[in-house]
Structures are given as structure tokens and as C-alpha cells.
Short mmCIF file of C-alpha atoms and ligand atoms in Angstrom, two decimals:
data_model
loop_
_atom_site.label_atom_id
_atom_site.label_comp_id
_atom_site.label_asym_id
_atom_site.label_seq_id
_atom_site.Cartn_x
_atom_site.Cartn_y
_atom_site.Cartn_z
CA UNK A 320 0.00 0.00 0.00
CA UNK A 321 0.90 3.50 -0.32
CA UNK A 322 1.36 4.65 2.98
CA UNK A 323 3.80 7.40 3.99
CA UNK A 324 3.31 7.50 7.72
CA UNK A 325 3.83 4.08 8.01
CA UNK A 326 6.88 3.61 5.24
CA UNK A 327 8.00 6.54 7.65
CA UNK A 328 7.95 3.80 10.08
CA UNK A 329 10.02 1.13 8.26
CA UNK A 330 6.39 -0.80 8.00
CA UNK A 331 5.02 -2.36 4.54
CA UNK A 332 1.74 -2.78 4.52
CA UNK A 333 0.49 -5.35 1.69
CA UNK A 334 -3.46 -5.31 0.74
CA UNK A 335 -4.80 -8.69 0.20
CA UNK A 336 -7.57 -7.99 -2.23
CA UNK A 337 -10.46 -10.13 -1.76
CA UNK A 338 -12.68 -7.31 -2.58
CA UNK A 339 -11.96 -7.98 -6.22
CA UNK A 340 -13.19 -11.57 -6.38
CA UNK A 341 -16.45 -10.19 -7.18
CA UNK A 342 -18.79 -7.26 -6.78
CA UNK A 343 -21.48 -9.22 -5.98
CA UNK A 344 -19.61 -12.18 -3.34
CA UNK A 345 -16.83 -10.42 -2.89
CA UNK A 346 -14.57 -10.75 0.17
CA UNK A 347 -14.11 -13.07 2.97
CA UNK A 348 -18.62 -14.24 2.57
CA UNK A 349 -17.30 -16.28 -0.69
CA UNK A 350 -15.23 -18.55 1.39
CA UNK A 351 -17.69 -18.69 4.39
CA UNK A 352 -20.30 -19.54 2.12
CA UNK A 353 -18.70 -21.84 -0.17
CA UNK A 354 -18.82 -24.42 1.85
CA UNK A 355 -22.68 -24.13 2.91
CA UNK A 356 -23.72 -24.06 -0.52
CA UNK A 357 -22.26 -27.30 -1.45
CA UNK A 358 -23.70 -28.74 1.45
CA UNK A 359 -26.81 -27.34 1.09
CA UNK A 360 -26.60 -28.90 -2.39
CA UNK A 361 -25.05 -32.42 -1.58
CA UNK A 362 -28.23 -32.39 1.36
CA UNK A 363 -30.94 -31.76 -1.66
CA UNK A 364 -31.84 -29.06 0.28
CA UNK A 365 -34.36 -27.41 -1.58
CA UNK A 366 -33.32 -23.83 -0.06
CA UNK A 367 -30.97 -22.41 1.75
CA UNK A 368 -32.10 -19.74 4.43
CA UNK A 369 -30.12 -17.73 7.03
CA UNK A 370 -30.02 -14.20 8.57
CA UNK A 371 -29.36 -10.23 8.09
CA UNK A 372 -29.78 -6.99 9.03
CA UNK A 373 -30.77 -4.42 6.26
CA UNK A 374 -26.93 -3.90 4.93
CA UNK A 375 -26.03 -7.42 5.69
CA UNK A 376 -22.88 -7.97 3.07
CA UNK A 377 -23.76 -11.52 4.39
CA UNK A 378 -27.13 -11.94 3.01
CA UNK A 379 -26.07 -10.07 -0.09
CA UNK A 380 -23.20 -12.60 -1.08
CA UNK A 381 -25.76 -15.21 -0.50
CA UNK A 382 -28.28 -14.28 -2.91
CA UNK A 383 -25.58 -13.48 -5.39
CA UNK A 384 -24.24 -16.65 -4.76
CA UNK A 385 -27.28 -18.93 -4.73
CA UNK A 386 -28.53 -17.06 -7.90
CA UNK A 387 -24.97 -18.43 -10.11
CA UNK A 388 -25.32 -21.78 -8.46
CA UNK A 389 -28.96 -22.40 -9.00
CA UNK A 390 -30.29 -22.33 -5.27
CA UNK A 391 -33.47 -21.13 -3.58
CA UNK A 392 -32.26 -18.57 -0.72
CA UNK A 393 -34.53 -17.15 2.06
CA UNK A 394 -33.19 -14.13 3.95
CA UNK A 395 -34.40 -13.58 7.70
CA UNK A 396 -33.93 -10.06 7.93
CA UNK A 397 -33.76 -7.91 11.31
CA UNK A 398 -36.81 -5.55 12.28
CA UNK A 399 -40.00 -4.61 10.43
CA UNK A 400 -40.58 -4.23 6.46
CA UNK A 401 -40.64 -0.91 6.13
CA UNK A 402 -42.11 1.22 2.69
CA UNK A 403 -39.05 1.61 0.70
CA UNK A 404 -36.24 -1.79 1.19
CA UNK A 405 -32.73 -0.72 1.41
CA UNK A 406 -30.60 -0.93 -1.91
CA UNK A 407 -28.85 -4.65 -0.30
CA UNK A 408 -32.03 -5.98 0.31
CA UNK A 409 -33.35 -4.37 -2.90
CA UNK A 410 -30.88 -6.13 -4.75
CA UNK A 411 -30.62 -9.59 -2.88
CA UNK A 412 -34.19 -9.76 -4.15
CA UNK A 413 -33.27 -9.31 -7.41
CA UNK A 414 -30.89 -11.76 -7.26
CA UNK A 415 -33.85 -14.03 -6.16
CA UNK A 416 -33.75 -14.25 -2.54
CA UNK A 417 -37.00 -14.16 -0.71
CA UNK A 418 -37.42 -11.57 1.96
CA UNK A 419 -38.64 -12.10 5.61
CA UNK A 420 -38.90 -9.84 8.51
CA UNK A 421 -38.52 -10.90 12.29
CA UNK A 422 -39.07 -8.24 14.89
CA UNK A 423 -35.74 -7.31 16.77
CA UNK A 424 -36.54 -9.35 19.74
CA UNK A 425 -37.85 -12.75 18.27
CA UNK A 426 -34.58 -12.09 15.93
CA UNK A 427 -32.06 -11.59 18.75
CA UNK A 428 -32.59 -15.08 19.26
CA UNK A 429 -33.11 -16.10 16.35
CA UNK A 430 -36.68 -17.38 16.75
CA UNK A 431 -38.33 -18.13 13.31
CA UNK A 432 -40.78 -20.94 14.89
CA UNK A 433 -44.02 -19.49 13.73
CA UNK A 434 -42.17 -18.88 10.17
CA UNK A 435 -40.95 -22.09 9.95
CA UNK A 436 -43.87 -24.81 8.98
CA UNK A 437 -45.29 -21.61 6.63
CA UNK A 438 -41.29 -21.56 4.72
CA UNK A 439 -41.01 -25.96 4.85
CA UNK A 440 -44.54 -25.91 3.63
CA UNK A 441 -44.28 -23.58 0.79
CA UNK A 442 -39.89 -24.62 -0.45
CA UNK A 443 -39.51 -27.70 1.22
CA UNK A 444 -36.28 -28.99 3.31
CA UNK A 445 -34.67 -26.40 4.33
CA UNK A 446 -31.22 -26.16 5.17
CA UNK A 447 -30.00 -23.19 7.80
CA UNK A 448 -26.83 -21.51 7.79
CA UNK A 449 -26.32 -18.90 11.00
CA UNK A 450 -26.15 -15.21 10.47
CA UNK A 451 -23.07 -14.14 9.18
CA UNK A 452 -22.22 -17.66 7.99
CA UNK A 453 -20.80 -18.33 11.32
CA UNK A 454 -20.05 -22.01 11.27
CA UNK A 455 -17.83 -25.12 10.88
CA UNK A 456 -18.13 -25.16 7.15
CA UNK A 457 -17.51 -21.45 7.26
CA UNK A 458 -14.57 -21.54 8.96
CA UNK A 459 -13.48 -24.43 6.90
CA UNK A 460 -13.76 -21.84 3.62
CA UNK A 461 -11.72 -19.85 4.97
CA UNK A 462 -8.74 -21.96 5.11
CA UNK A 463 -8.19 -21.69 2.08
CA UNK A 464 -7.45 -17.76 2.55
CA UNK A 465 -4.89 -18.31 4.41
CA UNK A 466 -3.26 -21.21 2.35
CA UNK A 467 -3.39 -18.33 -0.73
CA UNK A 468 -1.50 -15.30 1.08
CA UNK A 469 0.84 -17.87 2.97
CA UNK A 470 2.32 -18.60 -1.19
CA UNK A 471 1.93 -14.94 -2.03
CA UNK A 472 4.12 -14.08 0.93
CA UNK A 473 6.74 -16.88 0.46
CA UNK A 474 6.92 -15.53 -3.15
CA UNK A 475 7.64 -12.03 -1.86
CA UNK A 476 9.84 -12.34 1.24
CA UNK A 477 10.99 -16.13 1.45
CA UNK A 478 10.53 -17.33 4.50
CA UNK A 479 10.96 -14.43 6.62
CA UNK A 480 7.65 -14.39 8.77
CA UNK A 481 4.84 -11.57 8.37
CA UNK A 482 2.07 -10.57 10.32
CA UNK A 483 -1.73 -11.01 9.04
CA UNK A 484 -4.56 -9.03 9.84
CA UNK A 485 -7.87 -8.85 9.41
CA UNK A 486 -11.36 -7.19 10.51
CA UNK A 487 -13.24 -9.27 13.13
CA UNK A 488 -17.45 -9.82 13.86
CA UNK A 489 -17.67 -12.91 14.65
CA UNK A 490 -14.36 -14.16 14.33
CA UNK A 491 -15.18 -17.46 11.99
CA UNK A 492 -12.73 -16.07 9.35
CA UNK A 493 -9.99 -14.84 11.52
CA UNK A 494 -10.24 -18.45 13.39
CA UNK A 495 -9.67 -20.08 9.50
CA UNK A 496 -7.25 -17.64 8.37
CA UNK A 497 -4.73 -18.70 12.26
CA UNK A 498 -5.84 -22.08 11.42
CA UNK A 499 -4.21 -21.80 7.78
CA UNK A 500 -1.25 -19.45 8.57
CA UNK A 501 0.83 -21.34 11.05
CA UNK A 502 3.85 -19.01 9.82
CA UNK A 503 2.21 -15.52 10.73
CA UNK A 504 1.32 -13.85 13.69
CA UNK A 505 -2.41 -12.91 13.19
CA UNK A 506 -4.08 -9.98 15.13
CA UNK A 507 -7.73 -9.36 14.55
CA UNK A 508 -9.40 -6.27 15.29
CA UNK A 509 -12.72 -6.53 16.73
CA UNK A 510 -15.58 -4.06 15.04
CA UNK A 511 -17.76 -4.39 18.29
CA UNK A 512 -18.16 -3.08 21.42
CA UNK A 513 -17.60 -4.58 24.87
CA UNK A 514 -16.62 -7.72 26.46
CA UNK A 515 -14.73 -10.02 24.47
CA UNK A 516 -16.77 -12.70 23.70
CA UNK A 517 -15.31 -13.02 20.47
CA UNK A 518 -12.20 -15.05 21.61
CA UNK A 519 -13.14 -18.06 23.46
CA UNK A 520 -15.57 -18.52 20.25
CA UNK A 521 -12.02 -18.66 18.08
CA UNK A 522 -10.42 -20.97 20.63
CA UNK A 523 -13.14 -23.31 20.22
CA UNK A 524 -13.01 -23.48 16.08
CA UNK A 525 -9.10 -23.82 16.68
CA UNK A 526 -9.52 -26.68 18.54
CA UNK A 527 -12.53 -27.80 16.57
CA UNK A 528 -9.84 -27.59 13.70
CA UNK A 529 -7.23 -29.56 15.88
CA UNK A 530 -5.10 -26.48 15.84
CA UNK A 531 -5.37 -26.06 19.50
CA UNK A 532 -1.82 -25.58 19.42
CA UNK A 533 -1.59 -22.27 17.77
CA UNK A 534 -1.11 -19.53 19.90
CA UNK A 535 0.03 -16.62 17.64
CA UNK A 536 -2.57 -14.71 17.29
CA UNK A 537 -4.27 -11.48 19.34
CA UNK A 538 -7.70 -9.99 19.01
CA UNK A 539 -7.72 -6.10 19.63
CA UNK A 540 -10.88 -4.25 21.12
CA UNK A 541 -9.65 -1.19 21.03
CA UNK A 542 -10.62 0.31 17.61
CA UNK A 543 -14.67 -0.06 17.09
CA UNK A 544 -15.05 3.15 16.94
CA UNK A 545 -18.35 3.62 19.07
CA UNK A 546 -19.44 0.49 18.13
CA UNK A 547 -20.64 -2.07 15.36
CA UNK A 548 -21.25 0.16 12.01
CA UNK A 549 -20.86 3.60 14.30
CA UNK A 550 -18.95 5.69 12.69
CA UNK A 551 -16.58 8.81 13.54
CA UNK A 552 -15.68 11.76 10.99
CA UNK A 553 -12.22 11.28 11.73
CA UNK A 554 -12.71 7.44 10.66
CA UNK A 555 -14.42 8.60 7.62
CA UNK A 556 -11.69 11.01 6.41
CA UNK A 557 -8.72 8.53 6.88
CA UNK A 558 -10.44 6.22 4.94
CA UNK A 559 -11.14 8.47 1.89
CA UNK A 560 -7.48 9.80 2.46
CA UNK A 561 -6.39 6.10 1.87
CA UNK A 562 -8.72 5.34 -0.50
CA UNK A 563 -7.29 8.15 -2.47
CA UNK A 564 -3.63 7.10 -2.42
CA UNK A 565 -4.18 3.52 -3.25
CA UNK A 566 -7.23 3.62 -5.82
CA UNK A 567 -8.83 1.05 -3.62
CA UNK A 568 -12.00 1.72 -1.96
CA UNK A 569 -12.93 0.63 1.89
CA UNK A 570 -15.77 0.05 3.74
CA UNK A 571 -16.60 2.24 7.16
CA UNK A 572 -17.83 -0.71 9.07
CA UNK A 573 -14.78 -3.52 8.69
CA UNK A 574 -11.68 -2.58 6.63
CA UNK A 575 -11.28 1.29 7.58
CA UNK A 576 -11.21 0.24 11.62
CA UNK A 577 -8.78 -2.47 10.31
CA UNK A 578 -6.28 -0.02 9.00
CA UNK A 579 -6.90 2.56 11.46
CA UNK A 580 -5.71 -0.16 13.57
CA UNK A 581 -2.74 -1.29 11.85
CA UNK A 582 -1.95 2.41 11.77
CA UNK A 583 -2.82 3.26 15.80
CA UNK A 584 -0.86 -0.32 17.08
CA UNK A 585 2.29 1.31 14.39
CA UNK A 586 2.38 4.83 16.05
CA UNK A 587 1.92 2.80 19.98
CA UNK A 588 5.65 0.99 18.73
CA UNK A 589 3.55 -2.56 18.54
CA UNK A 590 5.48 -3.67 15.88
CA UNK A 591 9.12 -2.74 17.03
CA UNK A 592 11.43 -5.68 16.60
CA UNK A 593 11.93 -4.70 20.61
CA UNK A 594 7.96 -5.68 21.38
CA UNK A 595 8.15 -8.96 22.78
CA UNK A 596 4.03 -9.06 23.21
CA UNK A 597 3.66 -8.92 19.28
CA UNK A 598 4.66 -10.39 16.13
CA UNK A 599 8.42 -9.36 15.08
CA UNK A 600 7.57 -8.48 11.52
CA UNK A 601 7.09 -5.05 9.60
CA UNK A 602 5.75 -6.94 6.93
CA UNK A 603 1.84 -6.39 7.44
CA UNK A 604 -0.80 -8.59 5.31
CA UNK A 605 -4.59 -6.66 5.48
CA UNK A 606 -6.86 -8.59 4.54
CA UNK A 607 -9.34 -6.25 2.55
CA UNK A 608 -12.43 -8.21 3.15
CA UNK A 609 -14.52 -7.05 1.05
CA UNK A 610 -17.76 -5.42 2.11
CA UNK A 611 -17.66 -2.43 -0.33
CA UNK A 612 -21.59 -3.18 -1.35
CA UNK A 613 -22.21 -2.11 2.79
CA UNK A 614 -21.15 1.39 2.21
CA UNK A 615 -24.54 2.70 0.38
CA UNK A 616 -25.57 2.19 4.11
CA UNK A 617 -23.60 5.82 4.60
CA UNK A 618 -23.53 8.76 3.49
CA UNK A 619 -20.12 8.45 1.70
CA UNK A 620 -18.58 9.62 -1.71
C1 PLP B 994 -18.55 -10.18 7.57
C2 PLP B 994 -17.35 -9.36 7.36
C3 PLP B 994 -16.23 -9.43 8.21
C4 PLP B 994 -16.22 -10.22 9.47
O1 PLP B 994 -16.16 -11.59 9.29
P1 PLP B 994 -16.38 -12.58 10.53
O2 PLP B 994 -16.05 -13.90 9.99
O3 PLP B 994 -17.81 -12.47 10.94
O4 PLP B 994 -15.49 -12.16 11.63
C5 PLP B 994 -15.12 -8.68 7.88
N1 PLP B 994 -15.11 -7.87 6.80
C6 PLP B 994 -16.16 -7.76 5.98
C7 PLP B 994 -16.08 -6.81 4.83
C8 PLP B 994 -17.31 -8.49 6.23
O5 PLP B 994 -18.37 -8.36 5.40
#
């Protein structure tokens, strides 16, 4: 990346593009879903349903997804239809997903028990994937990240190590991408607010994975920003800033608090070969996760 405070630094930052798999699946919800559609398929499922709020780059990647492949998807989506759908649902519906709304509280839990017999009745067996694609088989996709910037790197530096990281919600990817880097030191940054809950859920696919044994990896709370999708004007302008020097564009919720990170932990001396706590590399992977579909949520050029 072009970067000057951080070349200033003696820190290269590389971009790992998976934004530009594809507009409509782009990003890290390709590998978590990859797996749930082919099980969906090898079941005979005869759709494949799961959950979203109103921007949901989760639900969006879905429909795109099912539509190319062929398969029936059902999005559960957060709150109460309102007049006019927002332009992700708008389009997951053109893509052929079928829309249903769950009140906040019967949705915190996920309770779709009256909607249920209605949605087997009227597609059949259905086959449930959790919001966010937050599973094994998610996980399992995203090994295969990993694997891919582990040959990139080796190509580039040898076998001198690097660091990874990469925007956290519910930490399935960031589990798959420790599980599949045994050579980096991974640090997630967490886009939520309050208690960690996020890493005893990792050290469970880890061991899920039988990767128990790797321990080089962190999980910052330190850079949400207010909160999940809250954003801050000075957030907003050091994202267009680097948006601007790289010709890349970000996303406010997960990739601009992921290099605002990378940037805050460089100016607190986190990567100084001196820092025992952290990974002894200035050679920085970011995973650019996609997401970019999530923006029309703000008010952004
Ligand atoms: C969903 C998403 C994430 C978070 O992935 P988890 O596996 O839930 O941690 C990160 N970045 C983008 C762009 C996303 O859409």
C-alpha cells in the first residue's frame, strides 16, 4: 500500500484484495459460504435460508451466490418491512432471494418458529446456515485464505515471517485464516463493542480444527469506533485519504477500523522488533475483506 506514515515507520503494509473476487460475493462471505452451498446442495436441500440486518454484506453474497449456483435462498432479515427496502435488500431480491422480517426481539434469538412450517410448507427442506455464515463449514472456507496469502508471501519475502490481519465480527474467518497461517502472527481487530466474547468462540473453532496448538494470534478491542457500524468523521476522512492514495475503496464498518488499527498499534511501537508481546515483523498482510456493497448504508462519496 501506499502509505507514507507508516513507510516513515520502516512498515510495509500489503493489501490482500479479496474485494476484487467479485462485486457481488466479494470478500471473505465467498469462502464462508462456499462451503454451505455445497452442502446445502449435496443435502438436496431445496433452499438455503439464514439471517441479516438491512446492509447485511452476508445476506447479499448469498443471494448473489445462490442465484450463479442455482439455489433457492430465504433471507431472515432484522426488524420490520418498512415502505421503501434498502438498496442490499433491494438487490438480494433481485438476485432471487425471498425476503422475511422478524421483529428485533424474536430475531435476537433467532426465533423463526411461527415462520418455519409456513417456509417448509411452501420450499420444502430447508437447510439453515447462522447469520453471518458463522459455522464449521464457514470456517473451513476460509482456510483456504490463508493457504493463498501464505504462497503470495513466500513468493515475496521467502521465509521471513509476516504478520496477518484482518477485521473481526464474529471471528469465523480470523479463526480459518490462524488455522491456515501457522507461519504468521495474526491480530484481529474486533468491530464491536464490549466484552470479548469473540475469543473463546475462536479458541473453540481452533480446537474444533485440531489447531489447539496455535497460539500466535491477538484480538484487539480497542478500535470499534463507538461500536458495530458507528462511525466517527475522523474514521471517515482517513479512509477516503487512503482510499485516495491507493485507488482502492474501503468500507466504514470492517476494513477502515482495520487499518486505522494497523496504523494506531504502528504509532503505539507494537510492531518494534523490541515488542516482545507482538509479532516481530514489519511486513503487514490486510486482509481487505470485502464489504464495499455495505457502504450505500452511509452517506459516503
Ligand atoms: C462479515 C465481514 C467481516 C467479518 O467476518 P467474521 O467472519 O464475521 O469475523 C469482515 N469484513 C467484511 C467486509 C465483512 O463483510
Amino acid at each position: 500500500m501506499q502509505w507514507p506514515e507508516l513507510e516513515a515507520l520502516s512498515i510495509n503494509v500489503y493489501l490482500h484484495r479479496d474485494d476484487a473476487i467479485s462485486p457481488f460475493y466479494s470478500g471473505n462471505k465467498f469462502y464462508k459460504l462456499y462451503y454451505n452451498l455445497r452442502n446445502a446442495s449435496a443435502q438436496g436441500a431445496a433452499a438455503i435460508l439464514s439471517f441479516g440486518g438491512n446492509y447485511s454484506n452476508h445476506l447479499y453474497s448469498l443471494a448473489a451466490m445462490g442465484q450463479e449456483l442455482g439455489i433457492q435462498t430465504i433471507g431472515i432479515v432484522r426488524g420490520y418491512e418498512t415502505a421503501k427496502l434498502s438498496p442490499t435488500l433491494e438487490d438480494a431480491k433481485s438476485f432471487g432471494m425471498k425476503l422475511y422480517f422478524l421483529g428485533k426481539k424474536a430475531y435476537k434469538s433467532k426465533d423463526i418458529s411461527e415462520l418455519l412450517p409456513i417456509l417448509n410448507k411452501q420450499y420444502g427442506h430447508l437447510c439453515l446456515v447462522p447469520e453471518g455464515g458463522e459455522n464449521l463449514a464457514g470456517v473451513r472456507g476460509c482456510l483456504a485464505m490463508g493457504t493463498t496469502i501464505d504462497q503470495r508471501m513466500r513468493n515475496l519475502l521467502g521465509d521471513k515471517p509476516y504478520t496477518l490481519c484482518c477485521a473481526v465480527g464474529t471471528g469465523s474467518t480470523f479463526a480459518g485464516l490462524i488455522a491456515s497461517s501457522p507461519r504468521a502472527h495474526c491480530v484481529g481487530v474486533s468491530v464491536l463493542k464490549g466484552v470479548d466474547i469473540i475469543s473463546p468462540k475462536i479458541r473453540r473453532w481452533l480446537s474444533l480444527l485440531g489447531k489447539k496448538e496455535l497460539t500466535g494470534w491477538s484480538l484487539s478491542n480497542e478500535y470499534h469506533h463507538g461500536g458495530y457500524a458507528k462511525v466517527t468523521p475522523e474514521l471517515v476522512e482517513f479512509m477516503s485519504r487512503l482510499e485516495a492514495l491507493n485507488t482502492i475503496k474501503l468500507d466504514p464498518v470492517y476494513t477502515a477500523k482495520l487499518l486505522w488499527a494497523i496504523k494506531e498499534l504502528a504509532i503505539a511501537g507494537y510492531w518494534d522488533t523490541n515488542n516482545r508481546e507482538a509479532p516481530q515483523s514489519t511486513h503487514i498482510v490486510a486482509i481487505h475483506s470485502g464489504g464495499l456493497q455495505g457502504r450505500r448504508g452511509f452517506d459516503l462519496a
